[in-house]
Short mmCIF file of C-alpha atoms and ligand atoms in Angstrom, two decimals:
data_model
loop_
_atom_site.label_atom_id
_atom_site.label_comp_id
_atom_site.label_asym_id
_atom_site.label_seq_id
_atom_site.Cartn_x
_atom_site.Cartn_y
_atom_site.Cartn_z
CA MET A 1 7.51 12.29 43.97
CA TYR A 2 7.92 8.79 42.67
CA GLY A 3 10.60 6.47 41.33
CA LYS A 4 14.29 5.84 41.75
CA ASP A 5 15.23 8.89 39.70
CA MET A 6 13.45 11.19 42.10
CA ASN A 7 13.42 9.44 45.47
CA GLU A 8 15.90 7.99 47.88
CA LEU A 9 16.08 4.29 47.13
CA VAL A 10 16.54 1.17 49.22
CA LEU A 11 17.57 -1.87 47.20
CA VAL A 12 16.18 -5.26 48.18
CA LEU A 13 18.57 -7.89 46.84
CA ASP A 14 16.75 -11.15 46.20
CA PHE A 15 18.24 -14.54 47.10
CA GLY A 16 15.05 -16.52 46.47
CA GLY A 17 13.25 -15.85 49.76
CA GLN A 18 9.47 -15.89 49.87
CA TYR A 19 9.19 -12.56 51.61
CA LYS A 20 11.03 -10.21 49.25
CA GLU A 21 7.84 -8.39 48.34
CA LEU A 22 6.85 -8.05 51.98
CA ILE A 23 10.25 -6.50 52.70
CA ALA A 24 10.06 -4.02 49.83
CA GLY A 25 6.42 -3.26 50.73
CA ALA A 26 7.32 -2.69 54.40
CA VAL A 27 10.00 -0.18 53.35
CA ARG A 28 7.58 1.71 51.11
CA LYS A 29 4.96 1.81 53.87
CA LEU A 30 7.55 3.75 55.86
CA SER A 31 7.75 6.33 53.02
CA VAL A 32 11.02 5.11 51.55
CA TYR A 33 11.03 3.98 47.92
CA SER A 34 12.32 0.43 47.36
CA GLU A 35 13.02 -1.84 44.44
CA ILE A 36 13.77 -5.56 44.23
CA LYS A 37 16.81 -6.61 42.20
CA PRO A 38 18.58 -9.95 41.67
CA GLY A 39 20.96 -10.88 44.51
CA HIS A 40 24.01 -11.03 42.25
CA LEU A 41 23.76 -7.39 41.11
CA ARG A 42 27.33 -6.08 40.72
CA ALA A 43 28.71 -3.63 43.27
CA ALA A 44 29.65 -1.20 40.47
CA GLU A 45 26.03 -1.12 39.29
CA ILE A 46 24.85 -0.60 42.85
CA ARG A 47 27.27 2.31 43.23
CA ARG A 48 25.82 3.81 40.06
CA ILE A 49 22.23 3.42 41.31
CA ASN A 50 23.37 4.91 44.62
CA PRO A 51 20.85 3.51 47.13
CA ILE A 52 20.77 4.80 50.69
CA GLY A 53 20.56 1.22 52.00
CA ILE A 54 20.53 -2.42 50.95
CA ILE A 55 18.48 -5.29 52.36
CA LEU A 56 19.53 -8.88 51.64
CA THR A 57 16.54 -11.24 51.60
CA GLY A 58 16.17 -14.77 52.90
CA GLY A 59 16.65 -17.75 50.62
CA PRO A 60 16.07 -21.48 50.49
CA ASN A 61 19.69 -22.72 50.32
CA SER A 62 22.60 -23.24 52.70
CA VAL A 63 25.26 -20.58 52.29
CA TYR A 64 28.12 -23.09 52.62
CA LEU A 65 27.02 -25.23 49.63
CA PRO A 66 28.99 -24.63 46.41
CA ASP A 67 26.09 -23.47 44.21
CA SER A 68 24.24 -21.30 46.68
CA ALA A 69 23.40 -17.72 45.74
CA GLN A 70 25.92 -15.04 46.74
CA CYS A 71 26.10 -11.30 46.44
CA ASP A 72 29.09 -9.49 44.99
CA PRO A 73 31.56 -9.46 47.95
CA ALA A 74 32.44 -5.86 47.09
CA ILE A 75 29.05 -4.64 48.28
CA PHE A 76 30.28 -4.95 51.87
CA THR A 77 32.92 -2.30 51.21
CA LEU A 78 30.68 0.28 49.51
CA GLY A 79 29.96 2.03 52.82
CA ILE A 80 26.20 1.69 52.14
CA PRO A 81 24.27 0.37 55.18
CA ILE A 82 23.25 -3.27 54.74
CA LEU A 83 20.66 -5.32 56.60
CA GLY A 84 20.81 -9.08 55.99
CA ILE A 85 17.65 -11.02 56.83
CA CYS A 86 17.79 -14.79 57.59
CA TYR A 87 19.82 -16.23 54.66
CA GLY A 88 20.99 -12.65 54.07
CA MET A 89 22.53 -12.50 57.55
CA GLN A 90 24.06 -15.99 57.21
CA MET A 91 25.52 -15.13 53.79
CA MET A 92 27.01 -11.88 55.06
CA CYS A 93 28.59 -13.62 58.06
CA HIS A 94 29.84 -16.51 55.92
CA MET A 95 31.37 -14.22 53.29
CA LEU A 96 33.04 -12.02 55.91
CA GLY A 97 34.79 -14.93 57.66
CA GLY A 98 32.19 -16.05 60.23
CA GLY A 99 30.86 -19.58 60.60
CA VAL A 100 27.49 -20.99 59.51
CA SER A 101 26.33 -24.57 59.95
CA ALA A 102 23.19 -26.68 60.17
CA GLY A 103 21.59 -26.60 63.59
CA GLU A 104 20.29 -29.79 65.20
CA THR A 105 16.61 -28.91 65.00
CA GLY A 106 16.34 -25.41 63.56
CA GLU A 107 13.84 -22.82 64.77
CA TYR A 108 10.40 -22.43 63.21
CA GLY A 109 7.51 -20.18 64.27
CA ARG A 110 7.43 -17.45 66.89
CA VAL A 111 10.53 -17.64 69.07
CA THR A 112 11.60 -15.44 71.99
CA VAL A 113 14.44 -13.08 71.05
CA ILE A 114 16.51 -11.28 73.69
CA PRO A 115 18.13 -8.09 72.37
CA SER A 116 21.34 -6.73 73.81
CA ASN A 117 21.37 -3.21 75.24
CA GLN A 118 24.48 -2.52 73.11
CA SER A 119 22.56 -2.71 69.86
CA VAL A 120 21.93 0.14 67.42
CA LEU A 121 19.23 -1.85 65.62
CA PHE A 122 17.02 -2.52 68.65
CA ASP A 123 15.83 0.31 70.77
CA THR A 124 14.65 -2.09 73.46
CA ASP A 125 16.36 -4.70 75.60
CA LYS A 126 13.05 -6.37 76.42
CA PRO A 127 12.53 -9.87 74.99
CA PHE A 128 10.04 -10.09 72.10
CA LYS A 129 8.59 -12.78 69.85
CA ALA A 130 9.90 -13.02 66.31
CA LEU A 131 9.18 -15.26 63.33
CA MET A 132 12.01 -17.72 62.74
CA SER A 133 12.23 -20.17 59.88
CA HIS A 134 15.73 -21.63 59.65
CA LYS A 135 17.74 -24.79 60.08
CA ASP A 136 21.18 -23.29 59.48
CA ALA A 137 22.51 -20.73 61.93
CA VAL A 138 25.51 -18.43 62.38
CA THR A 139 27.85 -20.21 64.79
CA ARG A 140 30.75 -17.72 64.76
CA LEU A 141 30.54 -13.99 64.11
CA PRO A 142 32.93 -12.29 61.66
CA LYS A 143 35.60 -10.00 63.08
CA GLY A 144 34.24 -6.62 64.16
CA PHE A 145 30.67 -7.89 64.73
CA ILE A 146 28.83 -8.10 68.04
CA ALA A 147 25.84 -10.28 68.87
CA SER A 148 22.99 -7.82 69.13
CA ALA A 149 20.29 -10.37 70.01
CA SER A 150 20.04 -14.06 70.79
CA THR A 151 17.54 -16.87 71.25
CA ALA A 152 17.99 -19.99 73.38
CA SER A 153 19.88 -21.61 70.51
CA CYS A 154 21.30 -19.03 68.07
CA PHE A 155 22.58 -15.55 67.31
CA ALA A 156 19.28 -13.84 66.50
CA ALA A 157 21.01 -10.67 65.27
CA CYS A 158 24.47 -9.23 64.82
CA GLU A 159 25.98 -5.92 63.83
CA ASN A 160 29.14 -4.07 62.93
CA PRO A 161 28.06 -0.43 63.29
CA ALA A 162 31.43 0.93 62.18
CA LYS A 163 30.95 -0.76 58.77
CA LYS A 164 27.15 -0.19 58.85
CA LEU A 165 26.49 -3.94 58.51
CA TYR A 166 23.51 -5.49 60.31
CA GLY A 167 21.89 -8.91 60.30
CA VAL A 168 18.77 -10.49 61.77
CA GLN A 169 18.09 -14.22 61.72
CA PHE A 170 14.32 -13.67 62.08
CA HIS A 171 11.85 -11.94 59.75
CA PRO A 172 11.01 -8.38 60.85
CA GLU A 173 8.98 -7.90 57.64
CA THR A 174 6.15 -10.24 58.70
CA LYS A 175 3.37 -9.38 61.08
CA HIS A 176 4.37 -12.43 63.15
CA THR A 177 7.38 -10.52 64.54
CA ASP A 178 6.41 -8.15 67.34
CA GLY A 179 7.86 -4.71 66.67
CA GLY A 180 9.22 -5.84 63.28
CA GLN A 181 8.24 -2.57 61.63
CA GLU A 182 10.15 -0.63 64.31
CA ILE A 183 13.32 -2.56 63.48
CA ILE A 184 12.98 -1.75 59.77
CA LYS A 185 12.22 1.85 60.70
CA THR A 186 15.39 2.07 62.80
CA PHE A 187 17.41 0.66 59.92
CA LEU A 188 15.92 3.16 57.47
CA PHE A 189 15.88 6.32 59.52
CA LYS A 190 18.63 5.89 62.13
CA ILE A 191 21.14 3.85 60.15
CA CYS A 192 20.46 4.82 56.50
CA CYS A 193 19.43 8.38 57.57
CA ALA A 194 16.42 8.29 55.23
CA ALA A 195 14.33 11.43 54.83
CA GLY A 196 11.18 9.46 53.96
CA ASP A 197 10.41 11.26 50.71
CA TYR A 198 8.25 8.60 49.03
CA LYS A 199 4.57 9.52 48.97
CA LEU A 200 1.81 8.48 46.60
CA ASP A 201 0.29 11.96 46.75
CA ASP A 202 1.41 13.18 43.37
CA TYR A 203 1.53 9.77 41.68
CA ILE A 204 -1.73 10.50 39.86
CA ASP A 205 -0.47 13.78 38.38
CA THR A 206 2.89 12.29 37.40
CA GLN A 207 1.26 9.30 35.72
CA VAL A 208 -1.40 11.37 33.97
CA ARG A 209 1.40 13.40 32.35
CA LYS A 210 3.32 10.23 31.48
CA ILE A 211 0.28 8.46 29.98
CA ARG A 212 -0.52 11.51 27.83
CA GLN A 213 3.05 11.53 26.59
CA GLU A 214 3.05 7.78 25.84
CA ALA A 215 -0.36 7.73 24.16
CA GLY A 216 0.02 10.88 22.09
CA LYS A 217 -3.10 11.10 19.92
CA GLU A 218 -3.60 7.35 19.56
CA ASN A 219 -6.46 5.26 20.93
CA VAL A 220 -5.74 2.82 23.76
CA LEU A 221 -7.51 -0.46 24.52
CA LEU A 222 -7.80 -1.94 28.00
CA ALA A 223 -9.04 -5.39 28.97
CA LEU A 224 -11.09 -4.62 32.06
CA SER A 225 -11.79 -7.53 34.39
CA GLY A 226 -13.30 -5.57 37.26
CA GLY A 227 -10.41 -6.63 39.51
CA VAL A 228 -8.58 -3.98 41.54
CA ASP A 229 -5.64 -3.58 39.16
CA SER A 230 -7.48 -3.24 35.86
CA SER A 231 -10.14 -1.02 37.46
CA VAL A 232 -7.61 1.40 38.94
CA CYS A 233 -5.77 1.34 35.62
CA ALA A 234 -9.01 2.22 33.76
CA SER A 235 -9.76 5.03 36.15
CA LEU A 236 -6.26 6.50 35.84
CA LEU A 237 -6.30 6.24 32.04
CA SER A 238 -9.74 7.81 31.82
CA LYS A 239 -8.39 10.79 33.75
CA ALA A 240 -5.43 11.10 31.39
CA ILE A 241 -6.91 10.33 27.97
CA PRO A 242 -10.72 10.22 28.35
CA GLY A 243 -11.55 10.45 24.66
CA GLN A 244 -8.97 7.90 23.56
CA LEU A 245 -9.69 5.00 25.91
CA VAL A 246 -11.80 1.95 25.09
CA CYS A 247 -12.38 -0.68 27.78
CA ILE A 248 -13.55 -4.14 26.90
CA PHE A 249 -15.09 -6.17 29.71
CA VAL A 250 -15.47 -9.79 28.63
CA ASP A 251 -18.18 -11.20 30.86
CA HIS A 252 -17.51 -14.93 30.82
CA GLY A 253 -20.43 -15.61 33.15
CA PHE A 254 -18.29 -16.86 36.01
CA MET A 255 -18.52 -13.70 38.11
CA ARG A 256 -20.11 -13.57 41.55
CA LEU A 257 -23.64 -12.36 42.28
CA ASN A 258 -24.37 -9.02 40.52
CA GLU A 259 -20.66 -8.43 39.89
CA GLY A 260 -20.91 -8.02 36.12
CA ASP A 261 -23.72 -5.47 36.49
CA GLU A 262 -21.83 -3.56 39.19
CA ILE A 263 -18.80 -3.26 36.94
CA GLU A 264 -20.92 -2.14 33.99
CA ASP A 265 -22.82 0.35 36.12
CA LEU A 266 -19.62 1.90 37.47
CA PHE A 267 -17.59 2.12 34.29
CA SER A 268 -20.33 3.10 31.92
CA ARG A 269 -20.61 6.29 34.00
CA GLN A 270 -16.90 7.12 33.61
CA LYS A 271 -15.25 9.17 30.90
CA LEU A 272 -14.33 6.28 28.66
CA ARG A 273 -15.89 4.01 26.09
CA PHE A 274 -17.02 0.86 27.90
CA ILE A 275 -18.00 -2.31 26.07
CA ARG A 276 -19.43 -5.29 27.93
CA VAL A 277 -19.31 -8.46 25.91
CA ASN A 278 -21.84 -10.96 27.17
CA ALA A 279 -20.09 -14.19 26.30
CA GLN A 280 -21.63 -16.45 28.96
CA ALA A 281 -23.23 -18.92 26.57
CA ARG A 282 -20.05 -19.20 24.53
CA PHE A 283 -17.86 -20.00 27.53
CA LEU A 284 -20.36 -22.52 28.94
CA ALA A 285 -20.55 -24.30 25.60
CA LYS A 286 -16.75 -24.61 25.52
CA LEU A 287 -16.73 -26.12 29.01
CA LYS A 288 -19.44 -28.68 28.29
CA GLY A 289 -18.34 -32.11 29.52
CA ILE A 290 -15.02 -30.81 30.92
CA SER A 291 -14.14 -31.71 34.52
CA ASN A 292 -10.35 -31.49 34.60
CA PRO A 293 -9.29 -28.24 36.36
CA GLU A 294 -6.27 -27.55 34.17
CA LYS A 295 -8.34 -28.12 31.01
CA LYS A 296 -10.99 -25.72 32.31
CA ARG A 297 -8.38 -23.06 33.02
CA LYS A 298 -6.77 -23.43 29.60
CA ILE A 299 -10.10 -23.38 27.71
CA ILE A 300 -11.23 -20.24 29.55
CA GLY A 301 -7.89 -18.48 28.98
CA LYS A 302 -7.94 -19.30 25.26
CA GLU A 303 -11.58 -18.37 24.76
CA PHE A 304 -11.05 -15.09 26.57
CA ILE A 305 -8.33 -14.09 24.13
CA ARG A 306 -10.49 -15.12 21.18
CA VAL A 307 -13.44 -12.99 22.34
CA PHE A 308 -11.17 -10.07 23.13
CA GLU A 309 -9.50 -10.20 19.70
CA GLU A 310 -12.85 -10.41 17.90
CA GLU A 311 -14.19 -7.38 19.75
CA ALA A 312 -10.97 -5.41 19.27
CA ALA A 313 -11.08 -6.13 15.51
CA LYS A 314 -14.59 -4.62 15.31
CA LEU A 315 -13.25 -1.33 16.67
CA GLY A 316 -10.84 -0.67 13.80
CA ARG A 317 -7.29 0.48 14.37
CA ILE A 318 -6.31 0.75 18.04
CA PRO A 319 -2.53 0.61 18.18
CA TYR A 320 -1.91 0.70 21.92
CA LEU A 321 -2.81 -1.74 24.68
CA ALA A 322 -2.97 -0.84 28.37
CA GLN A 323 -2.56 -3.42 31.10
CA GLY A 324 -3.00 -3.34 34.88
CA THR A 325 0.36 -5.04 35.47
CA ILE A 326 1.63 -4.33 39.00
CA TYR A 327 5.13 -4.50 40.50
CA PRO A 328 4.92 -8.09 41.84
CA ASP A 329 3.98 -9.25 38.29
CA VAL A 330 7.14 -7.56 37.01
CA VAL A 331 9.31 -9.07 39.77
CA GLU A 332 7.85 -12.54 39.32
CA SER A 333 8.25 -12.57 35.56
CA GLY A 334 11.89 -11.51 35.97
CA GLY A 335 12.93 -14.49 38.03
CA ALA A 336 10.16 -17.04 38.30
CA PHE A 337 11.22 -20.59 38.94
CA GLY A 338 9.65 -23.74 40.29
CA ALA A 339 6.93 -26.11 39.22
CA THR A 340 3.67 -24.92 37.65
CA ILE A 341 1.10 -25.77 40.28
CA LYS A 342 -1.73 -24.16 38.35
CA SER A 343 -1.73 -22.24 35.11
CA HIS A 344 -2.96 -18.94 36.48
CA HIS A 345 -5.13 -16.98 34.16
CA ASN A 346 -5.46 -13.26 34.66
CA VAL A 347 -8.28 -11.87 32.64
CA GLY A 348 -6.20 -8.79 31.92
CA GLY A 349 -3.09 -10.82 31.04
CA LEU A 350 -3.03 -10.99 27.28
CA PRO A 351 -0.37 -12.66 25.17
CA LYS A 352 2.39 -10.40 23.90
CA ASN A 353 1.87 -11.40 20.27
CA LEU A 354 -1.34 -9.40 19.89
CA SER A 355 -0.80 -6.80 17.23
CA PHE A 356 -0.30 -3.72 19.40
CA THR A 357 2.64 -1.43 18.85
CA LYS A 358 2.90 -0.23 22.43
CA ILE A 359 1.93 -1.52 25.88
CA ILE A 360 1.09 1.05 28.53
CA GLU A 361 1.37 -0.16 32.14
CA PRO A 362 0.88 2.77 34.51
CA LEU A 363 0.78 0.64 37.70
CA SER A 364 3.88 -1.43 37.03
CA GLY A 365 5.86 0.21 39.85
CA LEU A 366 3.26 -0.32 42.57
CA PHE A 367 2.45 -2.98 45.11
CA LYS A 368 -1.16 -4.11 45.59
CA ASP A 369 -1.60 -2.04 48.78
CA GLU A 370 -0.41 1.03 46.90
CA VAL A 371 -2.80 0.33 44.01
CA ARG A 372 -5.63 0.26 46.55
CA VAL A 373 -4.52 3.61 48.01
CA LEU A 374 -4.48 5.04 44.50
CA GLY A 375 -7.94 3.60 43.77
CA ARG A 376 -9.30 5.40 46.84
CA LYS A 377 -7.65 8.65 45.76
CA LEU A 378 -9.27 8.23 42.33
CA GLY A 379 -12.66 7.90 44.02
CA LEU A 380 -13.36 4.25 43.18
CA PRO A 381 -15.95 2.61 45.46
CA ALA A 382 -14.91 0.44 48.41
CA PHE A 383 -16.39 -2.76 46.95
CA LEU A 384 -13.89 -2.49 44.11
CA VAL A 385 -10.85 -1.13 45.88
CA ASN A 386 -11.04 -3.67 48.72
CA ARG A 387 -11.91 -6.55 46.46
CA GLN A 388 -10.33 -9.85 47.45
CA PRO A 389 -8.26 -11.68 44.87
CA PHE A 390 -10.58 -13.43 42.42
CA PRO A 391 -9.18 -15.93 39.92
CA GLY A 392 -9.41 -15.08 36.22
CA PRO A 393 -11.49 -18.22 35.48
CA GLY A 394 -13.85 -17.16 38.29
CA LEU A 395 -16.47 -19.49 39.68
CA ALA A 396 -15.70 -22.07 36.98
CA ILE A 397 -12.78 -23.29 39.10
CA ARG A 398 -14.87 -23.20 42.28
CA ILE A 399 -17.19 -25.87 40.90
CA THR A 400 -15.55 -29.26 40.96
CA GLY A 401 -16.52 -31.28 37.92
CA GLU A 402 -18.46 -30.00 34.93
CA VAL A 403 -19.68 -26.39 35.04
CA THR A 404 -23.36 -25.81 34.29
CA LYS A 405 -25.67 -22.82 34.49
CA LYS A 406 -27.62 -24.42 37.33
CA LYS A 407 -24.50 -25.08 39.37
CA LEU A 408 -23.29 -21.52 38.81
CA GLU A 409 -26.59 -20.14 40.10
CA LEU A 410 -26.40 -22.32 43.19
CA LEU A 411 -22.80 -21.39 43.92
CA ARG A 412 -23.53 -17.66 43.48
CA LYS A 413 -26.22 -17.86 46.15
CA ALA A 414 -24.00 -19.77 48.60
CA ASP A 415 -21.10 -17.39 47.99
CA ALA A 416 -23.30 -14.34 48.56
CA ILE A 417 -24.48 -15.75 51.90
CA LEU A 418 -20.92 -16.45 53.03
CA ARG A 419 -19.77 -12.98 52.02
CA GLU A 420 -22.69 -11.32 53.74
CA GLU A 421 -21.86 -13.12 56.99
CA LEU A 422 -18.10 -12.56 56.91
CA ASP A 423 -18.11 -9.04 55.46
CA ARG A 424 -19.57 -7.75 58.70
CA LEU A 425 -16.78 -9.15 60.90
CA LYS A 426 -14.31 -6.68 62.34
CA HIS A 427 -11.35 -8.97 61.68
CA ARG A 428 -12.06 -10.62 58.35
CA PRO A 429 -10.06 -13.46 56.81
CA ASP A 430 -7.90 -12.32 53.87
CA GLN A 431 -9.90 -14.34 51.35
CA TYR A 432 -13.14 -16.30 51.63
CA PHE A 433 -15.41 -18.09 49.23
CA THR A 434 -17.51 -21.20 48.75
CA VAL A 435 -16.85 -24.20 46.54
CA LEU A 436 -19.54 -26.37 45.01
CA THR A 437 -18.15 -29.88 45.31
CA ASP A 438 -19.19 -32.81 43.14
CA THR A 439 -19.92 -34.89 46.23
CA LEU A 440 -23.55 -35.70 46.92
CA SER A 441 -24.67 -36.51 50.43
CA VAL A 442 -27.84 -37.69 52.10
CA GLY A 443 -29.89 -35.22 54.09
CA VAL A 444 -33.33 -34.88 55.54
CA LYS A 445 -35.54 -31.89 54.90
CA GLY A 446 -39.03 -31.99 56.41
CA ASP A 447 -39.98 -35.64 56.14
CA ASP A 448 -38.07 -36.16 52.93
CA ARG A 449 -34.77 -37.81 52.31
CA THR A 450 -32.54 -35.68 50.07
CA TYR A 451 -29.39 -36.52 48.12
CA ASP A 452 -27.79 -33.23 47.19
CA PRO A 453 -24.40 -31.52 46.76
CA VAL A 454 -22.00 -30.49 49.50
CA ILE A 455 -20.80 -26.88 49.71
CA ALA A 456 -17.32 -26.29 51.11
CA VAL A 457 -16.44 -23.02 52.82
CA ARG A 458 -12.86 -21.77 52.42
CA ALA A 459 -11.52 -18.84 54.46
CA VAL A 460 -7.81 -18.16 54.83
CA SER A 461 -5.36 -15.85 56.54
CA THR A 462 -2.32 -14.93 54.53
CA GLY A 463 0.04 -12.09 53.75
CA ASP A 464 1.08 -12.92 50.22
CA PHE A 465 -1.15 -15.85 49.15
CA MET A 466 1.99 -17.96 48.62
CA THR A 467 1.20 -19.73 51.85
CA CYS A 468 -1.89 -19.53 54.01
CA GLU A 469 -3.54 -20.87 57.10
CA TYR A 470 -7.24 -21.55 57.42
CA SER A 471 -9.00 -18.90 59.47
CA PRO A 472 -10.32 -19.96 62.84
CA ILE A 473 -13.82 -18.57 62.25
CA PRO A 474 -15.85 -18.83 65.48
CA HIS A 475 -18.15 -21.87 65.54
CA ARG A 476 -21.28 -19.81 66.07
CA ILE A 477 -20.60 -17.94 62.80
CA LEU A 478 -19.81 -21.16 60.94
CA SER A 479 -23.00 -22.62 62.26
CA ARG A 480 -25.04 -19.61 61.07
CA ILE A 481 -23.42 -19.83 57.62
CA SER A 482 -24.27 -23.52 57.45
CA SER A 483 -27.90 -23.11 58.48
CA ARG A 484 -28.38 -20.17 56.12
CA ILE A 485 -26.89 -21.98 53.11
CA THR A 486 -28.83 -25.20 53.70
CA GLY A 487 -31.98 -23.25 54.62
CA GLU A 488 -31.96 -20.68 51.81
CA ILE A 489 -30.76 -23.04 49.08
CA PRO A 490 -32.96 -26.13 49.16
CA SER A 491 -30.67 -28.14 46.88
CA VAL A 492 -27.67 -28.13 49.25
CA SER A 493 -27.47 -31.06 51.64
CA ARG A 494 -24.61 -29.99 53.88
CA VAL A 495 -21.81 -27.49 54.43
CA VAL A 496 -18.24 -28.43 55.36
CA TYR A 497 -15.36 -26.19 56.46
CA ASP A 498 -11.98 -26.63 54.78
CA ILE A 499 -9.27 -26.49 57.48
CA THR A 500 -6.25 -27.17 55.28
CA SER A 501 -3.24 -24.85 55.08
CA LYS A 502 -1.22 -24.02 51.96
CA PRO A 503 0.96 -26.02 51.58
CA PRO A 504 -0.05 -28.82 51.27
CA ALA A 505 -3.33 -27.52 49.77
CA THR A 506 -3.69 -24.43 47.59
CA VAL A 507 -6.09 -21.57 48.31
CA GLU A 508 -8.44 -22.47 45.47
CA TRP A 509 -9.69 -26.02 45.07
CA GLU A 510 -8.81 -26.19 41.39
P1 LIG B 1 -3.73 -20.77 44.80
O1 LIG B 1 -5.01 -21.52 44.57
O2 LIG B 1 -2.74 -20.93 43.69
O3 LIG B 1 -4.14 -19.24 44.83
O4 LIG B 1 -3.13 -21.08 46.16
C1 LIG B 1 -3.34 -18.19 45.28
C2 LIG B 1 -4.08 -16.89 45.05
O5 LIG B 1 -4.22 -16.67 43.65
C3 LIG B 1 -5.59 -16.59 43.28
N1 LIG B 1 -5.73 -17.30 42.00
C4 LIG B 1 -5.74 -16.69 40.81
N2 LIG B 1 -5.65 -15.39 40.48
N3 LIG B 1 -5.83 -15.96 38.20
C5 LIG B 1 -5.71 -15.03 39.18
O6 LIG B 1 -5.66 -13.84 38.87
C6 LIG B 1 -5.92 -17.29 38.44
O7 LIG B 1 -6.04 -18.11 37.54
C7 LIG B 1 -5.86 -17.66 39.83
N4 LIG B 1 -5.92 -18.88 40.46
C8 LIG B 1 -5.82 -18.62 41.80
C9 LIG B 1 -6.35 -17.27 44.40
O8 LIG B 1 -7.68 -16.80 44.49
C10 LIG B 1 -5.51 -16.90 45.60
O9 LIG B 1 -5.80 -15.60 46.04
#
């Protein structure tokens, strides 16, 4: 079964914390369906939705400031179990008459937490390490609450079991908290009495029926990028409406080694009409003389739409468009704020003003992990299902400076070497790639002096790609990567390893 109309639901109320998707994902991994909603959702609406539990997320503000986000105070009297995390715990305590103030130093990173043996939320009284990231702290508990865990400097958790209200100052949803999943499990199964009825097993059948209903007898067009989302979407649609689906793969020429051919090979064997548009020369011509990263991104995004529209027009009337939109895209577009660091371009992300009368988005309720599970169930190959994130503009934004055919060929070779070396590791970084920098450096090969480009290796560990740390790849592997790249590609003078976190850097260089 799938969806809030059929499953038990846990609501994740969002107060602007970075980890809302991790929280909702952690709940779903435990077989309980979850959805993210704005923090100010009214209690009456929550009563109507009737969740079995509510989780209040973290947030960037101080609860005692006048404009800081607050939930409807009536949610605390609904009798629905509530777990407040970080800001969520502080807000609950503040609103129920406790005290919250700025600590002297705050707590950041993995901190030792000592649970009390009186707690319902912890089934251990052994100290454990938990991820903390807070300056403010609860200084006085509201009436009826007990401290269920502490650190050297704060209440790490509190609870009022009679009212089914629970709070943790740390982040059980991240892998940096030991036993974090157990805490969420206790909340779901012991406190909310969940049955755990959310499984992806019959998602394919449910969606196939739904797609058939939505599409009727009409033809449907899909922009296929070869990324996980659009590929799983294509596979699902081809199962539902094989004769009515047309997939257009715009090959902009910025894919990695053999990637375009692999995508063509796979999808031209499926029950759908697959069109590969070889637009490499066209994209390269548009990028001639362009070095500015934002300009490159914009040009590629615009050109992509142009090519797609031209191809679609050749096909005659196709009234419906399918997109591989996933749940985080829906959540982000509902409440995105903050500065534009980069104008992200998703090859599948087309503007809404294209002349389609209906948009079909069969993955819009799923997290990335769930899309991968579905891809496996649909029989897609591992190289596709486990694909790392790859930016829409592809290798064009992994070449600093002007993009040329020669540079693309060089970068493809370096990238293939890096992937070959890191793919075989047991514990791989979450994303890894090479960048062709526009720095030239002096080298010596044989008896000759060389003056050639520098390749940078980027490999990061991250949960959500909002922040990341560089991966501590063992030196012997780095050294093999370096000697292979400089040895197998004569025109590279040296290899450097990027050891910057995000922030202050971003994952990609451009
Ligand atoms: P940044 O560089 O913003 O990247 O730290 C975060 C994650 O997003 C990927 N990325 C993109 N994905 N279109 C995409 O679909 C884009 O234009 C784009 N730019 C960056 C990046 O690879 C990393 O995983």
